[in-house]
mmCIF file with all atom_site columns, C-alpha atoms in Angstrom:
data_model
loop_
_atom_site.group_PDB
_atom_site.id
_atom_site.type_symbol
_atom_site.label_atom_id
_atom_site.label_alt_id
_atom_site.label_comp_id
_atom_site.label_asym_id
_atom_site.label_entity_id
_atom_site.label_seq_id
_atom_site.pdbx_PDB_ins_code
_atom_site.Cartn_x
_atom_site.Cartn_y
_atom_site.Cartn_z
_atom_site.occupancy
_atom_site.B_iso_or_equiv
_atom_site.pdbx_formal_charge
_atom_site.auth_seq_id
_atom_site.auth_comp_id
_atom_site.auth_asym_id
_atom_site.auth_atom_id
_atom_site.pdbx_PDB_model_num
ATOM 1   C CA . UNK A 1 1   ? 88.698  125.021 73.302 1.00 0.00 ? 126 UNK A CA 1
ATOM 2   C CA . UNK A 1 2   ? 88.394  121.444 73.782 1.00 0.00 ? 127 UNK A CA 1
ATOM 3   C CA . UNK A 1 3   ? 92.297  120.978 73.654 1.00 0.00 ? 128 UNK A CA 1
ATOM 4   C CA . UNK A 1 4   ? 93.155  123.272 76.057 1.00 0.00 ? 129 UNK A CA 1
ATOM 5   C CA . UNK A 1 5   ? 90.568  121.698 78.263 1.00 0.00 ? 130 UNK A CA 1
ATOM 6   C CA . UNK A 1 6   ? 92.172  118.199 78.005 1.00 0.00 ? 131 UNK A CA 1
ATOM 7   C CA . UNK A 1 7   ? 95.391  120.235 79.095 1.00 0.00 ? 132 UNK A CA 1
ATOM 8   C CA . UNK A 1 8   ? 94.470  121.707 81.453 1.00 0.00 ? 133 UNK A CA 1
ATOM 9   C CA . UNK A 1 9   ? 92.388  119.078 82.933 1.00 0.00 ? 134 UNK A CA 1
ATOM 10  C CA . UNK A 1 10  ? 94.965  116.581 82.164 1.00 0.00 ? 135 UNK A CA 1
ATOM 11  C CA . UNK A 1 11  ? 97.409  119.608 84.356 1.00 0.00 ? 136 UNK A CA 1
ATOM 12  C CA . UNK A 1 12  ? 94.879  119.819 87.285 1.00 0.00 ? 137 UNK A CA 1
ATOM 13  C CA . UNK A 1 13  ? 93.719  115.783 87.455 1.00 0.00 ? 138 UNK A CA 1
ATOM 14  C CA . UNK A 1 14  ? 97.163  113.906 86.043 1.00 0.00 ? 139 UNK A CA 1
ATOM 15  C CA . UNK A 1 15  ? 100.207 116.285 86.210 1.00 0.00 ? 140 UNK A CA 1
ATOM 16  C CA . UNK A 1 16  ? 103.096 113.186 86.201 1.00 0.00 ? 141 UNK A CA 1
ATOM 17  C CA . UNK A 1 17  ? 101.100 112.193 82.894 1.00 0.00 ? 142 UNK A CA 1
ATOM 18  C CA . UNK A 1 18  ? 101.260 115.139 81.288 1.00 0.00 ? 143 UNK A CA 1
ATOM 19  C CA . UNK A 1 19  ? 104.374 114.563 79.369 1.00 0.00 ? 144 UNK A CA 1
ATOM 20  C CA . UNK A 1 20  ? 102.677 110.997 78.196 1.00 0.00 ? 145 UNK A CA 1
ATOM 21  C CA . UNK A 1 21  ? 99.826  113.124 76.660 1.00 0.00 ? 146 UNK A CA 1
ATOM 22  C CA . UNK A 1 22  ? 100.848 116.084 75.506 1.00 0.00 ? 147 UNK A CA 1
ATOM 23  C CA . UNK A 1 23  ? 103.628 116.412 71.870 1.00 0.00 ? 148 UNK A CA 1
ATOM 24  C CA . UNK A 1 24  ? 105.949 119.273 73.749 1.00 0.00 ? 149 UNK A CA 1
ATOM 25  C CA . UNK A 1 25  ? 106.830 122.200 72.164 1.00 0.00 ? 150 UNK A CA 1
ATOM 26  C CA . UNK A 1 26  ? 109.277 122.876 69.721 1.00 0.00 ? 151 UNK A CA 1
ATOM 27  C CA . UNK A 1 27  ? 111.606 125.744 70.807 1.00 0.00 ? 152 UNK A CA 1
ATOM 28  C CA . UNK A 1 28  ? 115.157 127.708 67.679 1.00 0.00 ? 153 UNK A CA 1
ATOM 29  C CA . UNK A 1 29  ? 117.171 129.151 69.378 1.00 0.00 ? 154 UNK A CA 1
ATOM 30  C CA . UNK A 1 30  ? 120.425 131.268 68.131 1.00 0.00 ? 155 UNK A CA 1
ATOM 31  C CA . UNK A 1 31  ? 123.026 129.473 70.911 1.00 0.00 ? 156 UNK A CA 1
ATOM 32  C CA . UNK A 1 32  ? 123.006 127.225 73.773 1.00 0.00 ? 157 UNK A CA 1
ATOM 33  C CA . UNK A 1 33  ? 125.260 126.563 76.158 1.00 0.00 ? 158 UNK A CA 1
ATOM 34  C CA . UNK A 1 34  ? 125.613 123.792 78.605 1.00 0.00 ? 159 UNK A CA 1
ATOM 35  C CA . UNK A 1 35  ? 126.553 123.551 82.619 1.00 0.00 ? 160 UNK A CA 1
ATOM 36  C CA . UNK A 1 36  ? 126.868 121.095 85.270 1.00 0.00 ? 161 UNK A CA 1
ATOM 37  C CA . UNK A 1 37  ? 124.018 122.000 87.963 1.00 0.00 ? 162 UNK A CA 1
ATOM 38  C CA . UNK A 1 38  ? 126.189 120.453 90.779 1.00 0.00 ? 163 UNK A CA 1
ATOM 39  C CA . UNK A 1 39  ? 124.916 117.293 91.068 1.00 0.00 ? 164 UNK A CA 1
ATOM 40  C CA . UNK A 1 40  ? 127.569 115.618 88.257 1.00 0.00 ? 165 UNK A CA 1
ATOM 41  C CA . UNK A 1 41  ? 124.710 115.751 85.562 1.00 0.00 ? 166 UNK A CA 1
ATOM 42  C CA . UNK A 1 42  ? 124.786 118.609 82.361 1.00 0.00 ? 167 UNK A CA 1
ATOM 43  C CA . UNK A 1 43  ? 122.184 120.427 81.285 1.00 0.00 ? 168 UNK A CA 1
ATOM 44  C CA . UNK A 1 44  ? 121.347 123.382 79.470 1.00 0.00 ? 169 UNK A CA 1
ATOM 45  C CA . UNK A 1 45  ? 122.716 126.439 81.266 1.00 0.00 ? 170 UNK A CA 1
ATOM 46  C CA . UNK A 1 46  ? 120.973 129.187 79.203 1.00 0.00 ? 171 UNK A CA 1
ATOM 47  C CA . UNK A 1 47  ? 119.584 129.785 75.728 1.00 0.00 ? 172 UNK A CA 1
ATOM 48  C CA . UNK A 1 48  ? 119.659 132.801 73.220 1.00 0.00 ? 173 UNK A CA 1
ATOM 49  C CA . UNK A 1 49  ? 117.376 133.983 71.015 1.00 0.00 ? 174 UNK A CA 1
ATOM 50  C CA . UNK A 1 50  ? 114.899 131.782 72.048 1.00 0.00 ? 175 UNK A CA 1
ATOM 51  C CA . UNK A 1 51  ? 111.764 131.507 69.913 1.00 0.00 ? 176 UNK A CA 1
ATOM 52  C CA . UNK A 1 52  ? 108.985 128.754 70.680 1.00 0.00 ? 177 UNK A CA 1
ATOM 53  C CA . UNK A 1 53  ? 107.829 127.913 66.817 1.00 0.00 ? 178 UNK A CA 1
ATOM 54  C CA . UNK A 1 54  ? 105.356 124.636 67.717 1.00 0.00 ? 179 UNK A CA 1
ATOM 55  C CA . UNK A 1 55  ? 103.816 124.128 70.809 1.00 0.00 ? 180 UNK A CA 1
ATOM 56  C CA . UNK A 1 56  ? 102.244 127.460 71.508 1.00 0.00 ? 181 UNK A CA 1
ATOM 57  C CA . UNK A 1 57  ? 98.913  126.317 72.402 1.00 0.00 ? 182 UNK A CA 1
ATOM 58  C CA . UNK A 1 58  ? 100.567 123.534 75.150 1.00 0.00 ? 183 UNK A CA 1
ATOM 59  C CA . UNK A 1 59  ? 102.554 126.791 76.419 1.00 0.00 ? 184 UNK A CA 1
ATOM 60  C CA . UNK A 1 60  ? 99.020  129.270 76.873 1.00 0.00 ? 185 UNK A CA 1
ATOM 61  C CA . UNK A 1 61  ? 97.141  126.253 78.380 1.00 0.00 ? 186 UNK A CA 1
ATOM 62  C CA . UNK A 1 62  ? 99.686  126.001 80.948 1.00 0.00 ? 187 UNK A CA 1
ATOM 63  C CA . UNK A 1 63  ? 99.789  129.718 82.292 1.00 0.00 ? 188 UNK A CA 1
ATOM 64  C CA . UNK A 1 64  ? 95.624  130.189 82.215 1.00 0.00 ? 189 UNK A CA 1
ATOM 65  C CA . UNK A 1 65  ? 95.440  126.788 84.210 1.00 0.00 ? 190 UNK A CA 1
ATOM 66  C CA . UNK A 1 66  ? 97.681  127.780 86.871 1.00 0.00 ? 191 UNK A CA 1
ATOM 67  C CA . UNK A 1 67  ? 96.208  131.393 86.787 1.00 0.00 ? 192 UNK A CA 1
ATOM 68  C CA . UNK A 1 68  ? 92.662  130.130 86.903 1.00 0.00 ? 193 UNK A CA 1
ATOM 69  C CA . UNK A 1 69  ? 93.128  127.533 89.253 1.00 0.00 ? 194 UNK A CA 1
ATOM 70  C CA . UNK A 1 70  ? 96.352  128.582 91.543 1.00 0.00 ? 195 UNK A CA 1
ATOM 71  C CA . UNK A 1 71  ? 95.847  125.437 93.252 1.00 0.00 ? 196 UNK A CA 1
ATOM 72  C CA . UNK A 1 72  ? 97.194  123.628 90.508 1.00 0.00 ? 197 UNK A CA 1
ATOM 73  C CA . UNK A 1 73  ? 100.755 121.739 91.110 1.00 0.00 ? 198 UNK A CA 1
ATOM 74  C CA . UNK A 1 74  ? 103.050 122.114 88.390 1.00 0.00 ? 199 UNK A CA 1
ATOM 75  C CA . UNK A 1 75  ? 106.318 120.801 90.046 1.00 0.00 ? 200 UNK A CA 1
ATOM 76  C CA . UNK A 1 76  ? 105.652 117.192 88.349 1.00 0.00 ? 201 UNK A CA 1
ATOM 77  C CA . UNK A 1 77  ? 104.352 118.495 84.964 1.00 0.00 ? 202 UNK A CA 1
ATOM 78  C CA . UNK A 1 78  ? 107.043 117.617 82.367 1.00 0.00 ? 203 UNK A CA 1
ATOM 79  C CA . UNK A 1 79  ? 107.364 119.043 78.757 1.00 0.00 ? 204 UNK A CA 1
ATOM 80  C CA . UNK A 1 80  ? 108.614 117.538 76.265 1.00 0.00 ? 205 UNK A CA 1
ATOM 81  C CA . UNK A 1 81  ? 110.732 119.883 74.464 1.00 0.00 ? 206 UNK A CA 1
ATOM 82  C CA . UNK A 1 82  ? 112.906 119.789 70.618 1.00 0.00 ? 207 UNK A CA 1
ATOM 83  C CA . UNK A 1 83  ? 115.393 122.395 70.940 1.00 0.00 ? 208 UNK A CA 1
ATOM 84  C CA . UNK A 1 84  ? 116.902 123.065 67.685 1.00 0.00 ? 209 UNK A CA 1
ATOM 85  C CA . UNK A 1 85  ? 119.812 125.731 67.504 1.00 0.00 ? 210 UNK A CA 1
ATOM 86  C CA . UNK A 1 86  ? 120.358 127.735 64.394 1.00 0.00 ? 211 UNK A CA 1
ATOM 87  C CA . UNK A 1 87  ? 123.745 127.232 62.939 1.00 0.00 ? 212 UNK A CA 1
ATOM 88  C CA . UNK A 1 88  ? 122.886 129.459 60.162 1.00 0.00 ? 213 UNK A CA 1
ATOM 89  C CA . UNK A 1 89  ? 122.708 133.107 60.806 1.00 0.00 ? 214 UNK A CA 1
ATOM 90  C CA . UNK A 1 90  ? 120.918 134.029 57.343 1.00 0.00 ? 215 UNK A CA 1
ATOM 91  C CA . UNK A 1 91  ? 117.444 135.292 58.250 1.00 0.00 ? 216 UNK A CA 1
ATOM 92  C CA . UNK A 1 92  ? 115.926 133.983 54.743 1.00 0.00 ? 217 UNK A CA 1
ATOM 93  C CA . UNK A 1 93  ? 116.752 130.172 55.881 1.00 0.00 ? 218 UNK A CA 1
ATOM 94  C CA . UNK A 1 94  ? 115.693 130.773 59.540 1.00 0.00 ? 219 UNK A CA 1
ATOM 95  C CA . UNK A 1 95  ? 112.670 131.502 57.884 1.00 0.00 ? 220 UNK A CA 1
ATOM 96  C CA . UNK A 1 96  ? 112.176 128.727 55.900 1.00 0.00 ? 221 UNK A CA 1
ATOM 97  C CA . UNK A 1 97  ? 112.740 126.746 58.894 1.00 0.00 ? 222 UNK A CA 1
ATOM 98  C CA . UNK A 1 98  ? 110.934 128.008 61.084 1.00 0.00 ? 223 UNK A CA 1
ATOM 99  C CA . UNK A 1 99  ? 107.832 127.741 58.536 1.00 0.00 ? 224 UNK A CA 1
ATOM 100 C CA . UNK A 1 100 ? 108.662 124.292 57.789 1.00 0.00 ? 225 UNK A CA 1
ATOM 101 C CA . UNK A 1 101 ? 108.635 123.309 61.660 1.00 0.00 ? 226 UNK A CA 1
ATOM 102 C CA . UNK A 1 102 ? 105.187 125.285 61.974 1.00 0.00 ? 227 UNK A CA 1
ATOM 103 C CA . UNK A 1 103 ? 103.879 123.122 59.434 1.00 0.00 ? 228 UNK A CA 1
ATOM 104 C CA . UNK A 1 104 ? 105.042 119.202 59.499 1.00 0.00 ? 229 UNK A CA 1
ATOM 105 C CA . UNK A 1 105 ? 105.323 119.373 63.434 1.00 0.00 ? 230 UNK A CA 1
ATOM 106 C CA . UNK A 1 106 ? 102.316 120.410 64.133 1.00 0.00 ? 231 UNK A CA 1
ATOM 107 C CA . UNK A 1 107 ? 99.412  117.636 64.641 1.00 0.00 ? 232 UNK A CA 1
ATOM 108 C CA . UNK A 1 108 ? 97.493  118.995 67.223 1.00 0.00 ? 233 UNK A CA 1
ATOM 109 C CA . UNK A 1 109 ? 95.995  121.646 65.405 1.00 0.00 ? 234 UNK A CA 1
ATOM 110 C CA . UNK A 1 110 ? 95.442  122.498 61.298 1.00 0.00 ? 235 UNK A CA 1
ATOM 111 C CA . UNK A 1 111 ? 98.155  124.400 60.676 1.00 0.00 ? 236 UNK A CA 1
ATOM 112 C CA . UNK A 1 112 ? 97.012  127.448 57.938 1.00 0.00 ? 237 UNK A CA 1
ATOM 113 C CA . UNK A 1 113 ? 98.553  128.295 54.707 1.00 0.00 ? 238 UNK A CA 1
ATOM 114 C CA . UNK A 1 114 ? 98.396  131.745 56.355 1.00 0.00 ? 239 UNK A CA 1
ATOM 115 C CA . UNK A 1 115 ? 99.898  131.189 59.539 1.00 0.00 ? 240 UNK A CA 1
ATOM 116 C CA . UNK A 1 116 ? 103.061 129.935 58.385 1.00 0.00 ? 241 UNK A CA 1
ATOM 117 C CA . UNK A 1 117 ? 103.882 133.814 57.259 1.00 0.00 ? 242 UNK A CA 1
ATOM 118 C CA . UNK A 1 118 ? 103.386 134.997 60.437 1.00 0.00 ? 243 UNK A CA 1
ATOM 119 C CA . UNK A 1 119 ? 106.933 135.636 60.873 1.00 0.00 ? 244 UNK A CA 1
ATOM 120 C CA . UNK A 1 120 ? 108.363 137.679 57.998 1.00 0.00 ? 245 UNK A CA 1
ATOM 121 C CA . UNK A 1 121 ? 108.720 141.029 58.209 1.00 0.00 ? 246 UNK A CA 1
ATOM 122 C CA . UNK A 1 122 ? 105.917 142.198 56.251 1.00 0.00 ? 247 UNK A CA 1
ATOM 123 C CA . UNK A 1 123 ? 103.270 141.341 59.313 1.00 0.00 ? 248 UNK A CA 1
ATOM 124 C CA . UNK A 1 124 ? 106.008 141.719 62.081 1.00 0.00 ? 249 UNK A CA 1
ATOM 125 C CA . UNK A 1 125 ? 105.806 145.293 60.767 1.00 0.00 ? 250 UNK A CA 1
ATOM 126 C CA . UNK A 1 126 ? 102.422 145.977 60.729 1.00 0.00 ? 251 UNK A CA 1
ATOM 127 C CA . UNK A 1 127 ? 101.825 144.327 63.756 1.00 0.00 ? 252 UNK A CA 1
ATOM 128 C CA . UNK A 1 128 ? 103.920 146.977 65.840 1.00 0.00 ? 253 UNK A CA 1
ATOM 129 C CA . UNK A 1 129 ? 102.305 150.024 63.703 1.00 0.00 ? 254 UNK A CA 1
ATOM 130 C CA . UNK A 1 130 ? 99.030  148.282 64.989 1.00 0.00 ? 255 UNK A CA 1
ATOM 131 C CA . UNK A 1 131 ? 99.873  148.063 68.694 1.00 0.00 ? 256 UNK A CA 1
ATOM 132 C CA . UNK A 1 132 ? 101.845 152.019 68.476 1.00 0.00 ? 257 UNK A CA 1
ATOM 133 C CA . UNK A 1 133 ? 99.117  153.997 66.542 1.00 0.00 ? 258 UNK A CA 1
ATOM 134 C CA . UNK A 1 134 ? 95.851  155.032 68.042 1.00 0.00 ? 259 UNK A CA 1
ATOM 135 C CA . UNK A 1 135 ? 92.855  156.006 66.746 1.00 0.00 ? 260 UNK A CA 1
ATOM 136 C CA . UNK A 1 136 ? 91.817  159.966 67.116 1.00 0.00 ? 261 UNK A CA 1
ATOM 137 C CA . UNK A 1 137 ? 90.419  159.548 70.042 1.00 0.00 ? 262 UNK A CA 1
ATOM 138 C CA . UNK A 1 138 ? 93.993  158.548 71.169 1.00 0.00 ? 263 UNK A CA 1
ATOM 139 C CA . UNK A 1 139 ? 92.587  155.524 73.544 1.00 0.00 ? 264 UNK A CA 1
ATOM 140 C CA . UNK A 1 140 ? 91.369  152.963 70.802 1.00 0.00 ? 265 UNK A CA 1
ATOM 141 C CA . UNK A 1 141 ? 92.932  150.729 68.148 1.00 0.00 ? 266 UNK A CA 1
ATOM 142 C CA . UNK A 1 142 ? 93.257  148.552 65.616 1.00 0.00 ? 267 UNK A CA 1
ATOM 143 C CA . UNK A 1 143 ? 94.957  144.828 66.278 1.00 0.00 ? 268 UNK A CA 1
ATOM 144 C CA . UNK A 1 144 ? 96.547  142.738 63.725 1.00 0.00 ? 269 UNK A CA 1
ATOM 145 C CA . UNK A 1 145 ? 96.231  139.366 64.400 1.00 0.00 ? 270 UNK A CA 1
ATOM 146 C CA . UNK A 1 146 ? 99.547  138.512 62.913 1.00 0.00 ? 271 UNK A CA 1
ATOM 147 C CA . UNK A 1 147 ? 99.423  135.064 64.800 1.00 0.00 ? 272 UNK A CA 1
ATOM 148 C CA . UNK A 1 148 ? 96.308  133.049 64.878 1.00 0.00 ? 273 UNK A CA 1
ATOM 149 C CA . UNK A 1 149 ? 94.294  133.091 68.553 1.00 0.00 ? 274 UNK A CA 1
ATOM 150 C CA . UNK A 1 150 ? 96.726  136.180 69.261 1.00 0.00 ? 275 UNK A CA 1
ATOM 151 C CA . UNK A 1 151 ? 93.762  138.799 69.806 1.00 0.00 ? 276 UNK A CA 1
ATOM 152 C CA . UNK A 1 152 ? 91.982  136.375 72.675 1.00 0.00 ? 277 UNK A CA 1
ATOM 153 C CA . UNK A 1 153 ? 95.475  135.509 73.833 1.00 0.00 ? 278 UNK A CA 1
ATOM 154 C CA . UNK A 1 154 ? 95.744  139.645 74.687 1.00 0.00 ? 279 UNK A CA 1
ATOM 155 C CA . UNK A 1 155 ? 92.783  139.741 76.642 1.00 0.00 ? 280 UNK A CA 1
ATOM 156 C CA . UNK A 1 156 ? 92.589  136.635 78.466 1.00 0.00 ? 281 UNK A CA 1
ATOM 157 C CA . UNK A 1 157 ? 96.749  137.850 79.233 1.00 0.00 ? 282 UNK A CA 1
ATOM 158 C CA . UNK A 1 158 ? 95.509  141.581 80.083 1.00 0.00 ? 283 UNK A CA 1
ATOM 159 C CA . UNK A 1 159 ? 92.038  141.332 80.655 1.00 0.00 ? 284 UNK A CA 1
ATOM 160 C CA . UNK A 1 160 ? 92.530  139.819 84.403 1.00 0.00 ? 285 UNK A CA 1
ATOM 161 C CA . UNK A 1 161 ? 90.154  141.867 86.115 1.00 0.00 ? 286 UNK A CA 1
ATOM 162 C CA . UNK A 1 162 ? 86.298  142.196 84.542 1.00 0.00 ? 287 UNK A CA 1
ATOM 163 C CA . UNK A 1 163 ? 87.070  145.687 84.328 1.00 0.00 ? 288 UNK A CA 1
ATOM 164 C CA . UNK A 1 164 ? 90.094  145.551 82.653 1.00 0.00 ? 289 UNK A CA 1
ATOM 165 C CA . UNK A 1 165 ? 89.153  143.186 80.028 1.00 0.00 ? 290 UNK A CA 1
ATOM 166 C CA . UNK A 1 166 ? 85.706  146.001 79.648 1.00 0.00 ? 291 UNK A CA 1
ATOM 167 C CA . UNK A 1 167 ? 88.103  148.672 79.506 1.00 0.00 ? 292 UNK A CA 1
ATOM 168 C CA . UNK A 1 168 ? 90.447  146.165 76.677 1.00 0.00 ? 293 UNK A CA 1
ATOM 169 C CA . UNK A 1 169 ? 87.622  145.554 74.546 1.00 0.00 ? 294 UNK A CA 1
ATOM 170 C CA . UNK A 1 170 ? 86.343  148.910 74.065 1.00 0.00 ? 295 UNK A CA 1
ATOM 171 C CA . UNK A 1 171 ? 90.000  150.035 73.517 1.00 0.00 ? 296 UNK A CA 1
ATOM 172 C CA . UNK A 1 172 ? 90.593  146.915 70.962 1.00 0.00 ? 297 UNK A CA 1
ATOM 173 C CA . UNK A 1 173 ? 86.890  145.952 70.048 1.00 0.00 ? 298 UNK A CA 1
ATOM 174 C CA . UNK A 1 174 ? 86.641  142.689 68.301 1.00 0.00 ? 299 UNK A CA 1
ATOM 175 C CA . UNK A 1 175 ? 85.469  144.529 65.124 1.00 0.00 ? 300 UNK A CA 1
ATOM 176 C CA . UNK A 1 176 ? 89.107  146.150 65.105 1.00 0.00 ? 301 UNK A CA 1
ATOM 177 C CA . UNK A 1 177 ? 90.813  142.913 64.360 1.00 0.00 ? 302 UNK A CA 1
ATOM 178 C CA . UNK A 1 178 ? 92.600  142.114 61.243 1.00 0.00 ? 303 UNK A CA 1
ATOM 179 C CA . UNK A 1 179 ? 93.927  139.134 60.644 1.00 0.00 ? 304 UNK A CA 1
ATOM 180 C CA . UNK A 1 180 ? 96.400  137.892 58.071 1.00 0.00 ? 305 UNK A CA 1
ATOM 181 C CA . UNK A 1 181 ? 93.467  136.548 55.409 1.00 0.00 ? 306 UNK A CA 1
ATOM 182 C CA . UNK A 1 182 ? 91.951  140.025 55.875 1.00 0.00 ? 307 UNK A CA 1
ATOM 183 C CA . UNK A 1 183 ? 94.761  142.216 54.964 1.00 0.00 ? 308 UNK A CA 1
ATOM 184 C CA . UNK A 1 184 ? 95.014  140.250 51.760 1.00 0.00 ? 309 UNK A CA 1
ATOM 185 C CA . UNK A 1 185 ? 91.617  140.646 51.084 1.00 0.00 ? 310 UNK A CA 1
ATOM 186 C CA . UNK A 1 186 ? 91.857  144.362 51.398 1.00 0.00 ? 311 UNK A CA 1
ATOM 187 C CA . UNK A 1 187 ? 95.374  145.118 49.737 1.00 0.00 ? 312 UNK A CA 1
ATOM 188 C CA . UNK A 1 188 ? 95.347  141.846 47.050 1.00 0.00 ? 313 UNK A CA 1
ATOM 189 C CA . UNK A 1 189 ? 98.414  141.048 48.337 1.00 0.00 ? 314 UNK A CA 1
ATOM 190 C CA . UNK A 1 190 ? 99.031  137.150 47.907 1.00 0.00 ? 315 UNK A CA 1
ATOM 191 C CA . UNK A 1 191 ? 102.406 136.619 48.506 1.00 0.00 ? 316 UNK A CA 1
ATOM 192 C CA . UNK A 1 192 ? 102.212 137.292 52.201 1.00 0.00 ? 317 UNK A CA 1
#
């Protein structure tokens, strides 16, 4: 919490600093093209497959302060950004990449063992059974926190309106959340 408050306070109080203060994100993507915006300079034109693997955090504290305080000027906020494109179309090495960014760019947070697994298939997959399958009552559910912060991500995204984050909770209580470490608890699985 104290992060995104020096974000977000560095956003509201010292926007042209912002890029001074703040590591950037680290963004794979599959392709990248270039184009001239009409001014003689080149600059990236569009990007596929884009992912952001490091810099999550940055990104959130961004959208809540400009959604909690719409007064806030973002036109001279600058982000520092690594864009690495993939050159190898072999899933198993994106992987291993993408892991490997999570864990020796990141300095702004402790990275976990577990959150660097976040991305294989295993927990992609059980994170979309988790969001498509209800409950009996067919309005409540279980969330799998297959990213860490994920779960208070969803409400403070969806929850906009007291009522709607009410009516979020008692559809995806707190109690309901399972996150990576639990599911190996449960199962034994350690290889996740």
């Amino acid at each position: 919490k104290g992060v995104n408050a020096g974000i977000q306070g560095t956003l509201r109080t010292a926007p042209s600093r912002f890029m001074a203060y703040n590591n950037g994100i680290v963004i794979v993507a599959d392709e990248m093209r270039f184009g001239e915006p009409g001014d003689g300079s080149t600059g990236i034109a569009w990007l596929k497959g884009l992912q952001i693997v490091n810099g999550g955090q940055t990104t959130a504290a961004i959208y809540f302060a400009k959604r909690r305080y719409p007064d806030t000027d973002l036109s001279r906020v600058r982000v520092p950004a690594k864009i690495i494109v993939m050159r190898e179309q072999d899933p198993v090495k994106e992987e291993a990449l993408v892991s490997d960014i999570s864990r020796f760019a990141n300095t702004q947070n402790t990275v976990r063992q577990s959150d660097l697994s976040a991305n294989k298939p295993f927990h992609v997959e059980i994170e979309k059974l988790s969001l498509g399958i209800y409950c009996p009552d067919g309005v409540s559910r279980w969330f799998y926190e297959r990213a860490a912060g994920s779960y208070n991500t969803l409400l403070a995204r969806d929850g906009a309106t007291p009522a709607r984050l009410k009516a979020l909770k008692e559809a995806i209580p707190p109690a309901r959340r399972i996150t990576k470490t639990d599911l190996v608890d449960v199962t034994g699985m350690r290889d996740c």
